[in-house]
Short mmCIF file of N, CA and C in Angstrom, two decimals:
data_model
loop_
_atom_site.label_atom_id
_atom_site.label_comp_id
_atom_site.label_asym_id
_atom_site.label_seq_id
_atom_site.Cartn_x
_atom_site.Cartn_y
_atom_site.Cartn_z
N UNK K 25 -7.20 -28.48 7.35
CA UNK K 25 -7.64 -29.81 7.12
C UNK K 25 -8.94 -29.80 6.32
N UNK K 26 -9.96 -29.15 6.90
CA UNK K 26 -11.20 -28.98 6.15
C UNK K 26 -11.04 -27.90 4.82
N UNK K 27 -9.93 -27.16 4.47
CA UNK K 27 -9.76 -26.46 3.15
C UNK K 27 -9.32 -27.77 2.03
N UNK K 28 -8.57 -28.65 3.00
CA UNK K 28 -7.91 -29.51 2.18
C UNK K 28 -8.75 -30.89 1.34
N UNK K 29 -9.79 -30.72 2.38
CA UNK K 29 -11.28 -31.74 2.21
C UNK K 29 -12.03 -31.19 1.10
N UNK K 30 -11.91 -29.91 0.74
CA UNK K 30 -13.10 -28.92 -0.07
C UNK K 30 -12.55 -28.99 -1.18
N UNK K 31 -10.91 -29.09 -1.39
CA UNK K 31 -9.84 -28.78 -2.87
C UNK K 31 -10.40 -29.95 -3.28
N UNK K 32 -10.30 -30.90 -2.32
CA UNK K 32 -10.13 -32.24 -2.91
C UNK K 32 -11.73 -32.38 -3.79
N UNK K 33 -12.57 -32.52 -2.95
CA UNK K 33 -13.64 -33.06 -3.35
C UNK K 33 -14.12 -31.78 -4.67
N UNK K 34 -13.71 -30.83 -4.47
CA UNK K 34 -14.05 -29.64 -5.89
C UNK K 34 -12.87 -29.99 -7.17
N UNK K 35 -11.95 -30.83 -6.72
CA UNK K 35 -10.98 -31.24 -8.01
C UNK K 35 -11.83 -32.44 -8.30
N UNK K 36 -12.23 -33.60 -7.86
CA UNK K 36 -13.19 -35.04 -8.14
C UNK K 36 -14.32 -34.30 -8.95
N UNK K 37 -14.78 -32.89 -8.49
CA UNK K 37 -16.24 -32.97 -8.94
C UNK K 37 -15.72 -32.52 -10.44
N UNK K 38 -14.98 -31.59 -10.96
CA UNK K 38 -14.44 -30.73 -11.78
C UNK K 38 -13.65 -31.72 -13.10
N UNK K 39 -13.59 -32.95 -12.21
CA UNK K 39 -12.68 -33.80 -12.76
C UNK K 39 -13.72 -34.87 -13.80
N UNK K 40 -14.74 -35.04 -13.21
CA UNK K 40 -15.88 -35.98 -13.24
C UNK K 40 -17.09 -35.23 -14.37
N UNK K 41 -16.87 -34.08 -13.71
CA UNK K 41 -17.71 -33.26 -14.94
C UNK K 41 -17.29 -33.51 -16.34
N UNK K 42 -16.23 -32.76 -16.94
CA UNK K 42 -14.79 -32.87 -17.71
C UNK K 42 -15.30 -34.39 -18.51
N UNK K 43 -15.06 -35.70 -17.52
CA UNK K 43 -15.03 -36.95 -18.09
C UNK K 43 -16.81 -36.85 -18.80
N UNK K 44 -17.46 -36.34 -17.75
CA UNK K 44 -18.85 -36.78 -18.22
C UNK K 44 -19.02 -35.71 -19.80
N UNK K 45 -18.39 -34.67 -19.97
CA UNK K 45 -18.83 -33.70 -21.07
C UNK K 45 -18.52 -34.52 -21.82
N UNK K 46 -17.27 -35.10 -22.35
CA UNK K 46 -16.38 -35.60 -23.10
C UNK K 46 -17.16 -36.80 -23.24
N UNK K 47 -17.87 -37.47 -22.68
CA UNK K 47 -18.50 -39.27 -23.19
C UNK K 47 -19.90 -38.31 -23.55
N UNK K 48 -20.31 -37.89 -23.22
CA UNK K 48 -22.15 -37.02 -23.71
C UNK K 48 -21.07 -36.52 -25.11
N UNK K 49 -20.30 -35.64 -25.03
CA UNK K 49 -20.25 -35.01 -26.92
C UNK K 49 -19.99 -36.28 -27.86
N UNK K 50 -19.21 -37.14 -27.04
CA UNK K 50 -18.55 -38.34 -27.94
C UNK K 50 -19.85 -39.50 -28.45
N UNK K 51 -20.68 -39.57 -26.99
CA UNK K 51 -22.33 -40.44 -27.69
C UNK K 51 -22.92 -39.69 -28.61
N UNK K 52 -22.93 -38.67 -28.58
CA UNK K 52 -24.30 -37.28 -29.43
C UNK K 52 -23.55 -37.22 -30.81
N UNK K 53 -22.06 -37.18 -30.53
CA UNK K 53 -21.47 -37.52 -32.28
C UNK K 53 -21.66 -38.85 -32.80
N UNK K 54 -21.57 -39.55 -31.72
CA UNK K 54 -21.62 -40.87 -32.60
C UNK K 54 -23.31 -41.53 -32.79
N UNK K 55 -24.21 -40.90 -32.48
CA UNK K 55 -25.69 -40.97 -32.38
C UNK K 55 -26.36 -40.62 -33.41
N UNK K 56 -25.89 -39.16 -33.68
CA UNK K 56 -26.63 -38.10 -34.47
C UNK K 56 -27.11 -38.54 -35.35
N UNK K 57 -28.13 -38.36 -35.88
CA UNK K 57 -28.54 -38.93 -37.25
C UNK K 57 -28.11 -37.78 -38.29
N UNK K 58 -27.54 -36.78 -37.88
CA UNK K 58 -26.36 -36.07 -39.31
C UNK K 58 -25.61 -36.59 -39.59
N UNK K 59 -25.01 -36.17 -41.16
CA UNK K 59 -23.46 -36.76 -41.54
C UNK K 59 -22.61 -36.64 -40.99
N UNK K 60 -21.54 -36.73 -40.64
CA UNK K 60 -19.79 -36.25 -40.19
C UNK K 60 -19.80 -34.93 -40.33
N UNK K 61 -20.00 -34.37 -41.79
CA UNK K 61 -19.21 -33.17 -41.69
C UNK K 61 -20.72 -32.07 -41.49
N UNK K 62 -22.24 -32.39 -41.66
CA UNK K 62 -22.94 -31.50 -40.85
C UNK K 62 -22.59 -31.58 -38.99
N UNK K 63 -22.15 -32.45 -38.35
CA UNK K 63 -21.91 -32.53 -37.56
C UNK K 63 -20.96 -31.51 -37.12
N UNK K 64 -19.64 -31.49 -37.66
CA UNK K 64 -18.67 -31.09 -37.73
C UNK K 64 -19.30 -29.55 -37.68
N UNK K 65 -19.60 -29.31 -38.95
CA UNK K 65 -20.08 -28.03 -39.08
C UNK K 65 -21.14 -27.49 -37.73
N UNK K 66 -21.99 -27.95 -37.27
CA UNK K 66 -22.24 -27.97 -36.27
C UNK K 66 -21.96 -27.45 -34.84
N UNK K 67 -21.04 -28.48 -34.98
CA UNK K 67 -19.92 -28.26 -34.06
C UNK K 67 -18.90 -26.55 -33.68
N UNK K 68 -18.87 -26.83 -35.12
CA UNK K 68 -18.20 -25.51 -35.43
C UNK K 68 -18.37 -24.17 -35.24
N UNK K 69 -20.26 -24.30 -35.85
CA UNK K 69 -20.74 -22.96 -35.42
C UNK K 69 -21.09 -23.00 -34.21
N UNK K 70 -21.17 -24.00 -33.33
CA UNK K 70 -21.77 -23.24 -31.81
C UNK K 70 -20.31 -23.39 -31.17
N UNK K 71 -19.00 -23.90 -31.53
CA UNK K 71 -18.03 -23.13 -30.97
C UNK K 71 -17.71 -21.63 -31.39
N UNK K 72 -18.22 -21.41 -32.61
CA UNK K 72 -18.39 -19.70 -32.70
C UNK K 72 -19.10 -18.97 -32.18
N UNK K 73 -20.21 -19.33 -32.13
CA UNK K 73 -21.27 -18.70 -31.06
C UNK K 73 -21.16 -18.83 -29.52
N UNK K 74 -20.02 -19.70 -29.53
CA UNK K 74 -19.90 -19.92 -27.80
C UNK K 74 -18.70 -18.76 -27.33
N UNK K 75 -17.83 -18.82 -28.31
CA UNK K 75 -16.89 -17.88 -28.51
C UNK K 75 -17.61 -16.34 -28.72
N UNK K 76 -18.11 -15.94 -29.54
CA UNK K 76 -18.91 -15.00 -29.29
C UNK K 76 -19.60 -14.63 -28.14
N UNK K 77 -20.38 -15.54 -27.37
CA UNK K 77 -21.02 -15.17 -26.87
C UNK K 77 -19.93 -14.56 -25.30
N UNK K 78 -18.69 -15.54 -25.33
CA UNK K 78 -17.72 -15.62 -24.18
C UNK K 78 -17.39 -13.70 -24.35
N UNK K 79 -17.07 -13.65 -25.67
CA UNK K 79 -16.34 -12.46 -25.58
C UNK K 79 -17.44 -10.71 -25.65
N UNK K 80 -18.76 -11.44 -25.52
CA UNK K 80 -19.96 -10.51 -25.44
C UNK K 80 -20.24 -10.22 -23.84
N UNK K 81 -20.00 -11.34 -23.53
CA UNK K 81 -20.05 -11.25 -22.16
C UNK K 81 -18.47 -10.86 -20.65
N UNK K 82 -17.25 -11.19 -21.78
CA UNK K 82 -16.41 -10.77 -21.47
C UNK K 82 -16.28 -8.73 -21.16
N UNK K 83 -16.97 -8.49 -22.32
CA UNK K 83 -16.82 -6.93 -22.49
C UNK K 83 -17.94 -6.70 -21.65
N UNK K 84 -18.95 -7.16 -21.35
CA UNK K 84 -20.13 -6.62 -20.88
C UNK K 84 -19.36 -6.71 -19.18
N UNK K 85 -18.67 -7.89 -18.85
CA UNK K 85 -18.01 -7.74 -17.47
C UNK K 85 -17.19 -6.43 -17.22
N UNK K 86 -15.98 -6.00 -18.39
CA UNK K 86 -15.24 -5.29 -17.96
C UNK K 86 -16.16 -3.64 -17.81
N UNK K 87 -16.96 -3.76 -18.58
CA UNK K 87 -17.56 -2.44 -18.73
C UNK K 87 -17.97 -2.22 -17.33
N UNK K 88 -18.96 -3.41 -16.58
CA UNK K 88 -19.38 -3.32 -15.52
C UNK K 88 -18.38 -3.11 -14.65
N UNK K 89 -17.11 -3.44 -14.31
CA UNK K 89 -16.14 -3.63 -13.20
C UNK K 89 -15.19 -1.94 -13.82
N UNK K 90 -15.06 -1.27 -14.92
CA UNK K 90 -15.51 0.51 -15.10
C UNK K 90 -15.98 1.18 -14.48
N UNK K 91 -17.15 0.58 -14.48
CA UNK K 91 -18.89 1.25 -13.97
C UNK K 91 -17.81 1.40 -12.26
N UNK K 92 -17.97 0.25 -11.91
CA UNK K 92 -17.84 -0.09 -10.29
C UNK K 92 -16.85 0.97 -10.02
N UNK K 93 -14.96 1.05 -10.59
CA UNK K 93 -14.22 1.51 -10.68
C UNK K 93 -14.16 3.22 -10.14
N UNK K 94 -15.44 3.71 -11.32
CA UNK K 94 -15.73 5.24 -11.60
C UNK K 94 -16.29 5.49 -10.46
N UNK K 95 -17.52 4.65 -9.96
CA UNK K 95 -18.28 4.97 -8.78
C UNK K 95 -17.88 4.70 -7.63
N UNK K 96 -16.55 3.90 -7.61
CA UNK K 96 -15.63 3.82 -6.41
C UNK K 96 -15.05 5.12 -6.13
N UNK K 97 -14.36 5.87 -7.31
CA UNK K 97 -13.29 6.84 -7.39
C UNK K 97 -14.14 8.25 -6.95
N UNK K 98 -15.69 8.38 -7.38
CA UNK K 98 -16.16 9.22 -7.14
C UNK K 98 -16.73 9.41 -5.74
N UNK K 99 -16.81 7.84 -5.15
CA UNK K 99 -17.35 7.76 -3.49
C UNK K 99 -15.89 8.59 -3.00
N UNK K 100 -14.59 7.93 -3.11
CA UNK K 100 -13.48 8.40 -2.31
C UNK K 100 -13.27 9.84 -2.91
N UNK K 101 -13.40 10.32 -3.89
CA UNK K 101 -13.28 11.72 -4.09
C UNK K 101 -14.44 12.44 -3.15
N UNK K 102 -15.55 12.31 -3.00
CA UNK K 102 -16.80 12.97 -1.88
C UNK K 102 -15.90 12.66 -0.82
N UNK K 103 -15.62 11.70 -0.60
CA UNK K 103 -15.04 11.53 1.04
C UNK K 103 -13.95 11.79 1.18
N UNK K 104 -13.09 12.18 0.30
CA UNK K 104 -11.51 13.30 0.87
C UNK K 104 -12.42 14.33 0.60
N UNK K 105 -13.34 15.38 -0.23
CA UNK K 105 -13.78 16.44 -0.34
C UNK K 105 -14.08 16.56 0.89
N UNK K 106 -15.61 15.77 1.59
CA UNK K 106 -15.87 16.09 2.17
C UNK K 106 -14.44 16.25 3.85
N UNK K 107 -13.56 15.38 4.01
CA UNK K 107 -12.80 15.36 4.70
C UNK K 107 -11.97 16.78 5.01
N UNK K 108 -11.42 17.37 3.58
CA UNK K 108 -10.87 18.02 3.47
C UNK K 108 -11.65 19.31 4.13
N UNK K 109 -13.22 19.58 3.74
CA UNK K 109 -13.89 20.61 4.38
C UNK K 109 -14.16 20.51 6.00
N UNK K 110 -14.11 19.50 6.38
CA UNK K 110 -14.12 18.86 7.64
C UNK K 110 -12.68 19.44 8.66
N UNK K 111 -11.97 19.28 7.98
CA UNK K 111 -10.15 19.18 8.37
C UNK K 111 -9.85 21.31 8.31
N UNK K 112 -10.62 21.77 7.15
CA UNK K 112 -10.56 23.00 6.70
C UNK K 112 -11.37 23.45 8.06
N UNK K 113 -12.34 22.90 8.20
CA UNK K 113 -13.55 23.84 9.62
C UNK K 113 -12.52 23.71 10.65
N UNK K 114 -12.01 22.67 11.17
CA UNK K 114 -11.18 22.19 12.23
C UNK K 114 -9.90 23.19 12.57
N UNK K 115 -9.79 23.91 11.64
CA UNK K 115 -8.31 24.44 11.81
C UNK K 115 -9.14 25.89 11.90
N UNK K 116 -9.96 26.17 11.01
CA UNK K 116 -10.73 27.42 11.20
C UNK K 116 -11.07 27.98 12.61
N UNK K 117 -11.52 26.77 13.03
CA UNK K 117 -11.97 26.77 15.05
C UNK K 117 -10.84 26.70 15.58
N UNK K 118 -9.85 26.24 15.14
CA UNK K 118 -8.35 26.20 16.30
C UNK K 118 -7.97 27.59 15.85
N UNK K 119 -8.14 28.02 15.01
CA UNK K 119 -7.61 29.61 14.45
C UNK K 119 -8.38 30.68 15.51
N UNK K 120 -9.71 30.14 15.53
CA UNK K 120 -10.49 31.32 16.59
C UNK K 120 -10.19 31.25 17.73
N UNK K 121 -10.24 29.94 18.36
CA UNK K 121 -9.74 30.20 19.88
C UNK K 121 -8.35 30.36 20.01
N UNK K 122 -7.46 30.49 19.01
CA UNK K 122 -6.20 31.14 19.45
C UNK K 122 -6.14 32.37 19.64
N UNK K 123 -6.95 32.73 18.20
CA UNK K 123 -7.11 34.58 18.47
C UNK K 123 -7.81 34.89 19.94
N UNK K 124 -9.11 34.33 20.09
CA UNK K 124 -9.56 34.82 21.36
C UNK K 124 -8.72 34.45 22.27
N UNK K 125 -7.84 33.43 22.72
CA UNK K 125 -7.02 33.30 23.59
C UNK K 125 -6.17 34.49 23.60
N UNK K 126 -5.37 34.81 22.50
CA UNK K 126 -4.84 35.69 22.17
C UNK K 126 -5.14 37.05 22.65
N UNK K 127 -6.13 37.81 22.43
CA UNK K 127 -7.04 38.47 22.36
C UNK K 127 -7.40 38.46 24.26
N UNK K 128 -7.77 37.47 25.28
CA UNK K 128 -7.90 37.57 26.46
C UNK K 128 -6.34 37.94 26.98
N UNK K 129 -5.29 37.07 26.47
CA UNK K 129 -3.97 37.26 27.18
C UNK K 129 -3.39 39.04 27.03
N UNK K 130 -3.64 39.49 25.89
CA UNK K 130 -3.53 40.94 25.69
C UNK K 130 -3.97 41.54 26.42
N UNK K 131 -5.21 41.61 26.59
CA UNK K 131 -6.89 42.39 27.62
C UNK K 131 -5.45 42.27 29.32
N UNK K 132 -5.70 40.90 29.56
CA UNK K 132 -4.95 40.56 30.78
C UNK K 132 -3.65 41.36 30.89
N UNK K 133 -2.97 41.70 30.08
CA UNK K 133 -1.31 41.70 30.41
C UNK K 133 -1.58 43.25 30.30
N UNK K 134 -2.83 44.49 29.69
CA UNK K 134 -2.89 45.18 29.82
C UNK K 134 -3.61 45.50 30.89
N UNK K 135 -4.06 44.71 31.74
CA UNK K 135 -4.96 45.66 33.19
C UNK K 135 -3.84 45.59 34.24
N UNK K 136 -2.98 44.02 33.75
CA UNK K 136 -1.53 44.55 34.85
C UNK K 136 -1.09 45.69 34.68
N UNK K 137 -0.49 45.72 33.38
CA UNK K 137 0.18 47.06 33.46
C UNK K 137 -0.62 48.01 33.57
N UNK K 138 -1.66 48.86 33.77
CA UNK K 138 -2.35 49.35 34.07
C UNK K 138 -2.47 49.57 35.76
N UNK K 139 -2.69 48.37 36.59
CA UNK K 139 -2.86 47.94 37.60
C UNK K 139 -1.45 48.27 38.48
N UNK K 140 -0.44 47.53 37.63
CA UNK K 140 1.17 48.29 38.08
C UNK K 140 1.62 49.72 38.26
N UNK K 141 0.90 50.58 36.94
CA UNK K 141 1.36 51.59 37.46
C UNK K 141 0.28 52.52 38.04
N UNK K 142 -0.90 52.10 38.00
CA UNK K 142 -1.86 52.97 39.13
C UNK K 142 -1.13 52.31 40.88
N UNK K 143 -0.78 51.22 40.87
CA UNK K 143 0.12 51.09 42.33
C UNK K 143 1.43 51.96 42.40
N UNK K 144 2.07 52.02 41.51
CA UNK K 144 3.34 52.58 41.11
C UNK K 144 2.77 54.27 41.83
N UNK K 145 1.78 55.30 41.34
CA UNK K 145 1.73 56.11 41.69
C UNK K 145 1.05 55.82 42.75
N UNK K 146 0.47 55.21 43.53
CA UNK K 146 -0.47 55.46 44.78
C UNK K 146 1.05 55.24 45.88
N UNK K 147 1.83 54.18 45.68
CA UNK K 147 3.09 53.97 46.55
C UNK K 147 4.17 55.35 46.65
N UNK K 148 3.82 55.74 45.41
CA UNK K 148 4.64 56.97 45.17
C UNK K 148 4.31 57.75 45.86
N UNK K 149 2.70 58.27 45.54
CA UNK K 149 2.28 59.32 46.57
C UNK K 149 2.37 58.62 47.81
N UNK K 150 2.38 57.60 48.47
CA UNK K 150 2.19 57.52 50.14
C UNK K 150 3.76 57.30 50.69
N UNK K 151 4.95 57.84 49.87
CA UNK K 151 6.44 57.54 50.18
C UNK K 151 6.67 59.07 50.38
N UNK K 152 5.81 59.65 48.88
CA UNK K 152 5.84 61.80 49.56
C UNK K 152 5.46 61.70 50.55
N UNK K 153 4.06 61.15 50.84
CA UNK K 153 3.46 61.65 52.14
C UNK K 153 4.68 61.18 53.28
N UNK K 154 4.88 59.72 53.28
CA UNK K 154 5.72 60.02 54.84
C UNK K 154 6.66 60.23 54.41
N UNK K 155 7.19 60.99 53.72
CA UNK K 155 7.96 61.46 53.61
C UNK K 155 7.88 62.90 54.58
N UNK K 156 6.71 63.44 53.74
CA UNK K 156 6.32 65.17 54.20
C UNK K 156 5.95 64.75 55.59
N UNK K 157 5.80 63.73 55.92
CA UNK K 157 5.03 63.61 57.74
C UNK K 157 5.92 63.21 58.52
N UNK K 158 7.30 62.67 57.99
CA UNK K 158 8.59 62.68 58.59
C UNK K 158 8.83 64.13 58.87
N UNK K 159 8.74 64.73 58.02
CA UNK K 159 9.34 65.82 57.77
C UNK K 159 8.92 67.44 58.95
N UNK K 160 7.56 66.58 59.07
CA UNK K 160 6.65 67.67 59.93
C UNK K 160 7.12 67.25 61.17
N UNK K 161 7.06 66.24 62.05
CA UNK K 161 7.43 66.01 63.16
C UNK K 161 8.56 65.34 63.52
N UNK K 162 9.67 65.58 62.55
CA UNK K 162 10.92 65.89 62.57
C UNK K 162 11.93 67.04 62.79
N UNK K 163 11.52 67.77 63.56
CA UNK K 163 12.01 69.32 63.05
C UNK K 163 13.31 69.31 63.67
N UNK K 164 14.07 70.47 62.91
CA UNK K 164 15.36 70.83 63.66
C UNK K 164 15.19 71.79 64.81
N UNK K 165 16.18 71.19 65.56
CA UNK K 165 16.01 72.82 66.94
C UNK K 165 15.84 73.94 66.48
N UNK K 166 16.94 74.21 65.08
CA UNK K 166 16.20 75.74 64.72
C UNK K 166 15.20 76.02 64.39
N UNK K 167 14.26 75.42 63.84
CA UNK K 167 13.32 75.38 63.54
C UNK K 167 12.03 75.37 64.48
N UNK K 168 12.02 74.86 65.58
CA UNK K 168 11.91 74.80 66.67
C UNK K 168 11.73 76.19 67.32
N UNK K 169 13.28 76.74 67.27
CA UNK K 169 13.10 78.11 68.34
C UNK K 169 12.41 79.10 67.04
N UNK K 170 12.76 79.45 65.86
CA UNK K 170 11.80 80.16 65.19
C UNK K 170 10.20 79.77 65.00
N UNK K 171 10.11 78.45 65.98
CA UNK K 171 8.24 78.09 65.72
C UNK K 171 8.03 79.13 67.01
N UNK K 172 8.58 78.87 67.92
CA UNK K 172 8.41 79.66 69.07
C UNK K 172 8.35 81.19 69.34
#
């Protein structure tokens, strides 16, 4: 509602201007104390110079909105660079603690096995032993009457 209040009253003002240029050039021609055609001529050259000046200032815009363009392209080029070195460290550090993860799980899976078979022989030797201590106070009768 209030956008529709702002069109309006900026078309009246736009509209009113327009009428007012058009009665000011039309009194100032019909005023002037020049002839018709210095008038004319007049006329003529400051629509060249207005024209000129439109298209002096036309180029002087685009050059500037270049300018803006280049120094846009070079902000977002620093900031994927810098991103990219950012993103590059990031994977660098996930690379190390895999290795050291890596690197602990190895250490680990070698003190088991290590650990396994120093049990492996200690069970071993204490299966000889009762074995040999079965063996001692197990005897056969013959064995027995030749202890005797």
């Amino acid at each position: 509602m209030a956008e529709d209040n702002n069109s309006n009253v900026l078309a009246w003002f736009i509209t009113g201007l327009g009428i007012g240029a058009g009665i000011g050039a039309a009194l100032g021609i019909l005023y002037a104390p020049k002839a018709g055609r210095e008038t004319r001529e007049d006329i003529a050259k400051g629509a060249r110079e207005g024209t000129e000046y439109i298209r002096v200032k036309s180029r002087q815009a685009a050059e500037s909105v270049g300018d803006l363009v280049d120094k846009g392209k070079e902000q977002v080029s620093v900031l994927v660079g810098k991103s990219k070195e950012q993103v590059g460290e990031y994977v660098d550090r996930g690379r190390e603690v895999v290795d050291r993860g890596r690197a602990q799980w190895e250490e680990f899976v070698e003190r088991g096995k290590n650990l396994v078979a120093e049990q492996t022989v200690r069970v071993g030797a204490a299966v000889d032993a009762g074995r040999q201590a079965y063996r001692t106070t197990v005897s056969t009768p013959e064995e027995e009457a030749h202890e005797s």
